[in-house]
PDB file of C-alpha atoms in Angstrom:
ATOM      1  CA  UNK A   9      71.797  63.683 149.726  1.00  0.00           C
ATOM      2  CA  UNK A  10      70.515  62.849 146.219  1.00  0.00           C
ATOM      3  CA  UNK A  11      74.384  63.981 144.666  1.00  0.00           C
ATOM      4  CA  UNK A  12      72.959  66.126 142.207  1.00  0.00           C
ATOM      5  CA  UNK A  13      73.682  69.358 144.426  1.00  0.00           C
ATOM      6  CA  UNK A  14      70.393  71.081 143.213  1.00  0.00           C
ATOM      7  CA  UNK A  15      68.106  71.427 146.437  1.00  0.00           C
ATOM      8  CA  UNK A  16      69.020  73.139 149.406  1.00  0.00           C
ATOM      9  CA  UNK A  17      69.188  71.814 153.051  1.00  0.00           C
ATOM     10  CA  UNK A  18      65.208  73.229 152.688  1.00  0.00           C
ATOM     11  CA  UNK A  19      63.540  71.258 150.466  1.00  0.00           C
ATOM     12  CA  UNK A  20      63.980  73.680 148.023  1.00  0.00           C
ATOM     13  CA  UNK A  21      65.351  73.820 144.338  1.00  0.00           C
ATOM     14  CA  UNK A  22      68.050  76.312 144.067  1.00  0.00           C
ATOM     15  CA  UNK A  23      67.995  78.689 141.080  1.00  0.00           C
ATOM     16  CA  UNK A  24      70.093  77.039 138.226  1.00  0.00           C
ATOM     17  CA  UNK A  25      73.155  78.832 137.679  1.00  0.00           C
ATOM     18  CA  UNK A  26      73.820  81.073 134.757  1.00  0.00           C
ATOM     19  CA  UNK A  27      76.438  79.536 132.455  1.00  0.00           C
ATOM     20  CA  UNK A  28      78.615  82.005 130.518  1.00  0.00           C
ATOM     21  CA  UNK A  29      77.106  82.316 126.853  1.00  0.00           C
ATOM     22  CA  UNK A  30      80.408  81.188 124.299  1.00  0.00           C
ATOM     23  CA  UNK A  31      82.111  83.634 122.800  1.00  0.00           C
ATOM     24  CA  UNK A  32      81.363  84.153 119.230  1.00  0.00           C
ATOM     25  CA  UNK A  33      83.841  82.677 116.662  1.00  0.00           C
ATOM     26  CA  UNK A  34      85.677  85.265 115.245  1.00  0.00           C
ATOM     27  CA  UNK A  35      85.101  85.142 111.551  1.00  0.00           C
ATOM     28  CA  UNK A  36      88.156  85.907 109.035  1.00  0.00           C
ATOM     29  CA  UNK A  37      86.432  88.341 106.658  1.00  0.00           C
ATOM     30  CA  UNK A  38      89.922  88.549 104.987  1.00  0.00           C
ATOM     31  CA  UNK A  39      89.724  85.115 103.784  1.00  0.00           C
ATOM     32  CA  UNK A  40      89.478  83.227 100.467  1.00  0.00           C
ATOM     33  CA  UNK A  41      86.739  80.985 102.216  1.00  0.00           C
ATOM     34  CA  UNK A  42      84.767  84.109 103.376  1.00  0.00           C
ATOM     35  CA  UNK A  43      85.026  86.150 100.247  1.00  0.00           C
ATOM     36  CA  UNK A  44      88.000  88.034 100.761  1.00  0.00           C
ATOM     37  CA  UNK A  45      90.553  89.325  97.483  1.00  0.00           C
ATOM     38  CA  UNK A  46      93.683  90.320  97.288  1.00  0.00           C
ATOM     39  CA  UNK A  47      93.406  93.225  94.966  1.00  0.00           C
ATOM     40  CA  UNK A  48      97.435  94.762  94.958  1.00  0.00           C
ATOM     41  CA  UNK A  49     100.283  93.514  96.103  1.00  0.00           C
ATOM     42  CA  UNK A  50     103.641  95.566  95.566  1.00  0.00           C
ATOM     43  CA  UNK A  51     105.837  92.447  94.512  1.00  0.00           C
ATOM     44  CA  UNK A  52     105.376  89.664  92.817  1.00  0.00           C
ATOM     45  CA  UNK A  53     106.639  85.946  92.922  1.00  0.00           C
ATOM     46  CA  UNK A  54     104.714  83.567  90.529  1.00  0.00           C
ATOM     47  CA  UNK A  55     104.998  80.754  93.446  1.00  0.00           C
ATOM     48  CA  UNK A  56     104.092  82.825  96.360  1.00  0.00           C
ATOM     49  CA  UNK A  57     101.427  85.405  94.874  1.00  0.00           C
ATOM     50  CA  UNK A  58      99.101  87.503  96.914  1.00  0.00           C
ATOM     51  CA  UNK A  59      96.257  85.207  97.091  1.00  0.00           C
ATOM     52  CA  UNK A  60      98.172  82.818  99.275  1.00  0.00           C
ATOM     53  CA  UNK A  61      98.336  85.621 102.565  1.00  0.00           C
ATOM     54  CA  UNK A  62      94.693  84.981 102.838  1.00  0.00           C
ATOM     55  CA  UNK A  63      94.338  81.364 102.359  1.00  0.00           C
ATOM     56  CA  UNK A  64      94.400  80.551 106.447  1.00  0.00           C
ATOM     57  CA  UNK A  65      97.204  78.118 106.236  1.00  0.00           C
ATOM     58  CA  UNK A  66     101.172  78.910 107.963  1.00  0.00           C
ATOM     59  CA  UNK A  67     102.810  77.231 104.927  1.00  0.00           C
ATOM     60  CA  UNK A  68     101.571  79.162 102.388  1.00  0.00           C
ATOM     61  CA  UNK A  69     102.190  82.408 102.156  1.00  0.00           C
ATOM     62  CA  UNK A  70     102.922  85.506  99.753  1.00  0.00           C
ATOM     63  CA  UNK A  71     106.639  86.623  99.155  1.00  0.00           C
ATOM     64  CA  UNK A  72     108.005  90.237  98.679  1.00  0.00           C
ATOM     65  CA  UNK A  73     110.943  90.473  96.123  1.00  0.00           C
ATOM     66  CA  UNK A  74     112.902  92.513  98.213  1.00  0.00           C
ATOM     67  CA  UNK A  75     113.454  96.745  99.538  1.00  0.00           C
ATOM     68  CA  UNK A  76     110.455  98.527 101.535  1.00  0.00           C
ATOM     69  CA  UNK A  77     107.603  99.462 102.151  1.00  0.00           C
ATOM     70  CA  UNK A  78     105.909  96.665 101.317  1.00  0.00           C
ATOM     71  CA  UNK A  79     101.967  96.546 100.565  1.00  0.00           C
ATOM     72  CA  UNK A  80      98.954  94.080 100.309  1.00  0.00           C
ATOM     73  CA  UNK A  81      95.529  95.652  99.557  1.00  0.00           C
ATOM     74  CA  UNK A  82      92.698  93.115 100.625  1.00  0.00           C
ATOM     75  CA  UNK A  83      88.892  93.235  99.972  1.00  0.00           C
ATOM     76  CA  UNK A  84      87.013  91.878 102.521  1.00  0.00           C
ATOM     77  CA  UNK A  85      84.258  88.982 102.016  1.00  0.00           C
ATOM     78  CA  UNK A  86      81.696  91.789 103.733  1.00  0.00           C
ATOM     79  CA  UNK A  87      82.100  95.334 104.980  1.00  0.00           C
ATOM     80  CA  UNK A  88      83.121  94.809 108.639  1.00  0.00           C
ATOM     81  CA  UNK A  89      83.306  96.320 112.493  1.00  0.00           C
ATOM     82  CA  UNK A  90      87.020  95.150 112.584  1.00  0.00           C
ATOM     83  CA  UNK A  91      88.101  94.535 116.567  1.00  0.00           C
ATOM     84  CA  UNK A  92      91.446  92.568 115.898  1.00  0.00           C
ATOM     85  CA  UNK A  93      93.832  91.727 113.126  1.00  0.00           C
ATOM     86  CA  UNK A  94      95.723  88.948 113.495  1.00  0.00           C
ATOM     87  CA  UNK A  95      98.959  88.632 111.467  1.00  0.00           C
ATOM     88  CA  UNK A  96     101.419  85.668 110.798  1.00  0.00           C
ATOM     89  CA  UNK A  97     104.838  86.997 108.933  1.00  0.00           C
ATOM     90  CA  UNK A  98     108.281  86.417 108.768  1.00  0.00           C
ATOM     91  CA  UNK A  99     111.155  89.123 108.496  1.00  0.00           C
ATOM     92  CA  UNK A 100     108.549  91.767 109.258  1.00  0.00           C
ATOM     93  CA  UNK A 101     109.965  94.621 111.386  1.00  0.00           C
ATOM     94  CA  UNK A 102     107.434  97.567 111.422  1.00  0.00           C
ATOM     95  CA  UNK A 103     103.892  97.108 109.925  1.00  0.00           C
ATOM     96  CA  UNK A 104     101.199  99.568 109.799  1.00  0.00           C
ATOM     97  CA  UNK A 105      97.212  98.162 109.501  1.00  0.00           C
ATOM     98  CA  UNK A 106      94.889 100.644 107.497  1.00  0.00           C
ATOM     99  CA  UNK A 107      91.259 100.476 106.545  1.00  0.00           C
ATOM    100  CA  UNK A 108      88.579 101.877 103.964  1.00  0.00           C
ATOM    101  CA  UNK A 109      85.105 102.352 104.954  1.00  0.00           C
ATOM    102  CA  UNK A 110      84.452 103.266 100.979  1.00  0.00           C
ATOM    103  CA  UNK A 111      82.825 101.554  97.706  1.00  0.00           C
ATOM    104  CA  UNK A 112      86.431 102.088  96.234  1.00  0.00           C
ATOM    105  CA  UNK A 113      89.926 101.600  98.068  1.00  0.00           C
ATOM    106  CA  UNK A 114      90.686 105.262  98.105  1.00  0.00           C
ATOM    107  CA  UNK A 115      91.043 107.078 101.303  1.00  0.00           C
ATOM    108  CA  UNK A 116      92.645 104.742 104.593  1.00  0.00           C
ATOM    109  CA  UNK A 117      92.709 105.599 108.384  1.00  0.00           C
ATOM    110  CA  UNK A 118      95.155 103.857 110.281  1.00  0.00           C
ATOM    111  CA  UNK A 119      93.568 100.500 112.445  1.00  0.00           C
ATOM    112  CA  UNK A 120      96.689  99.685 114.393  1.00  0.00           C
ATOM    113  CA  UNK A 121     100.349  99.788 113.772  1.00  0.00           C
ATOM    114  CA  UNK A 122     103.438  98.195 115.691  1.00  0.00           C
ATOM    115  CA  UNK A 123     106.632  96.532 115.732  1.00  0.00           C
ATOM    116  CA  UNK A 124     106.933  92.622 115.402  1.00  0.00           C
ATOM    117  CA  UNK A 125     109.703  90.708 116.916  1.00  0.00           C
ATOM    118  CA  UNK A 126     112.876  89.571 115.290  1.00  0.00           C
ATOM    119  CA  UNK A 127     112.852  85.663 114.725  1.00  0.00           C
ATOM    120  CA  UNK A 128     115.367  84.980 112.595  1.00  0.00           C
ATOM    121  CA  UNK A 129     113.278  84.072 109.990  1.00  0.00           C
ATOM    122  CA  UNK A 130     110.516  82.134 111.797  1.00  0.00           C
ATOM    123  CA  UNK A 131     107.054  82.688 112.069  1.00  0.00           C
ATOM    124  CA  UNK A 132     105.822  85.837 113.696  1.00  0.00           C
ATOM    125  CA  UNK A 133     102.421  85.832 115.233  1.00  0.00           C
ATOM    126  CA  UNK A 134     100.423  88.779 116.485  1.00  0.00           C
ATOM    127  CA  UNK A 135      97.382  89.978 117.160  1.00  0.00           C
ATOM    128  CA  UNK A 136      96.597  93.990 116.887  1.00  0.00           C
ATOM    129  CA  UNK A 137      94.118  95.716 118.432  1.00  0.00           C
ATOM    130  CA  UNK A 138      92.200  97.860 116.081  1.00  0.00           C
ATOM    131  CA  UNK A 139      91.465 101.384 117.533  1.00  0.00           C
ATOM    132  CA  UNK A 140      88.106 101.937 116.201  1.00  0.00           C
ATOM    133  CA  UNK A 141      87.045 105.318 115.378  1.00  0.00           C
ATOM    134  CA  UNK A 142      83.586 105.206 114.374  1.00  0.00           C
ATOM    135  CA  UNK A 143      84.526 105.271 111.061  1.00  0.00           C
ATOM    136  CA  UNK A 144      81.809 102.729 109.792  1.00  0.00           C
ATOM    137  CA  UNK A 145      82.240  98.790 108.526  1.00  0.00           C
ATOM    138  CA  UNK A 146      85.570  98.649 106.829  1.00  0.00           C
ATOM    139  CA  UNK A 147      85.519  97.274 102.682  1.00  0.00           C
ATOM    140  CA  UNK A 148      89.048  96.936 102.694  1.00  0.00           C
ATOM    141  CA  UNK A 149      92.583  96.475 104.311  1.00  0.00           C
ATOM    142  CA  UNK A 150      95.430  97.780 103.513  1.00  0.00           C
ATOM    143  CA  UNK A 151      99.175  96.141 105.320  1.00  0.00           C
ATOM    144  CA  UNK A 152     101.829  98.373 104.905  1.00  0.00           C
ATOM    145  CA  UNK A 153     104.745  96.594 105.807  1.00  0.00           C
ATOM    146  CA  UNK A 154     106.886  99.524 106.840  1.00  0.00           C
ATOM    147  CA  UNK A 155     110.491  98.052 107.293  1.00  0.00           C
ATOM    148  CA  UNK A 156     111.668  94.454 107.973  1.00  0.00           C
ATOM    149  CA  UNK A 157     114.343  92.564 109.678  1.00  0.00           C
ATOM    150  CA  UNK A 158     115.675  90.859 106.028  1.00  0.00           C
ATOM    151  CA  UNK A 159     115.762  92.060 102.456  1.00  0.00           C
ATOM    152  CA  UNK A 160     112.602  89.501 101.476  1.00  0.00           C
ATOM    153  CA  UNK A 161     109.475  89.009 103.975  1.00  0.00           C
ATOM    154  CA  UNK A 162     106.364  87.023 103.820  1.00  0.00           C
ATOM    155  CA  UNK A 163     102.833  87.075 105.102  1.00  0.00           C
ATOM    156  CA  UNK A 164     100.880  84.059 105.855  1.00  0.00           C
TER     157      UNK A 164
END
């Protein structure tokens, strides 16, 4: 046996096998890299401002000043099929994921909505399924943060 495991006992060559195509990166349309804005935010810090819950890094983040609901209003880089939001928070209790298929942030439909885990102030991850109702590429993203699990929160 040559070792290379690619003819059979025959003679013959057997058929090379398939390998599974790589998933396609998902790309973060929300992002400052990819274009993304933070248009409205309903508090504001002057060292933790909107811009910094789209910058892709875990230690920066923006800040709410306190009571709820909370909001951030984000432009994407492109409109966008959205499959899965992924959000990293602190203090967040009950969040609510909307989007805008429109030239203007005017009228939302609800992507996904849940409850996040209390973690006494650490770093919440999770990933939400967005129920897609044929309601075209979304333009923008709105996160409602509903109720939290502190008087401040932050998204990262």
């Amino acid at each position: 046996s040559s070792g290379s495991g690619r003819r059979r006992r025959d003679g013959q060559r057997r058929p090379a096998r398939p390998r599974p195509s790589p998933r396609p990166a998902m790309t973060d349309v929300a992002s400052k890299k990819e274009g993304g804005k933070v248009l409205m935010v309903s508090s504001v810090d002057e060292e933790h401002p909107g811009d910094n819950a789209i910058e892709g890094n875990e230690d920066s983040y923006w800040i709410s000043t306190g009571c709820y609901p909370q909001e951030l209003l984000l432009q994407l880089g492109k409109p966008s099929d959205i499959s899965l939001i992924k959000l990293a928070t602190t203090n967040v209790r009950s969040v609510r994921l909307e989007g805008c298929s429109e030239d203007r942030p005017v009228n939302f439909h609800v992507l996904a909505e849940g409850e996040l885990e209390e973690k006494g102030g650490g770093l919440q991850t999770r990933d939400f399924r967005v129920d897609t109702d044929g309601s075209g590429p979304a333009t923008f993203v709105k996160v409602l943060i509903v109720s939290g699990w502190h008087d401040f929160c932050t998204v990262h």
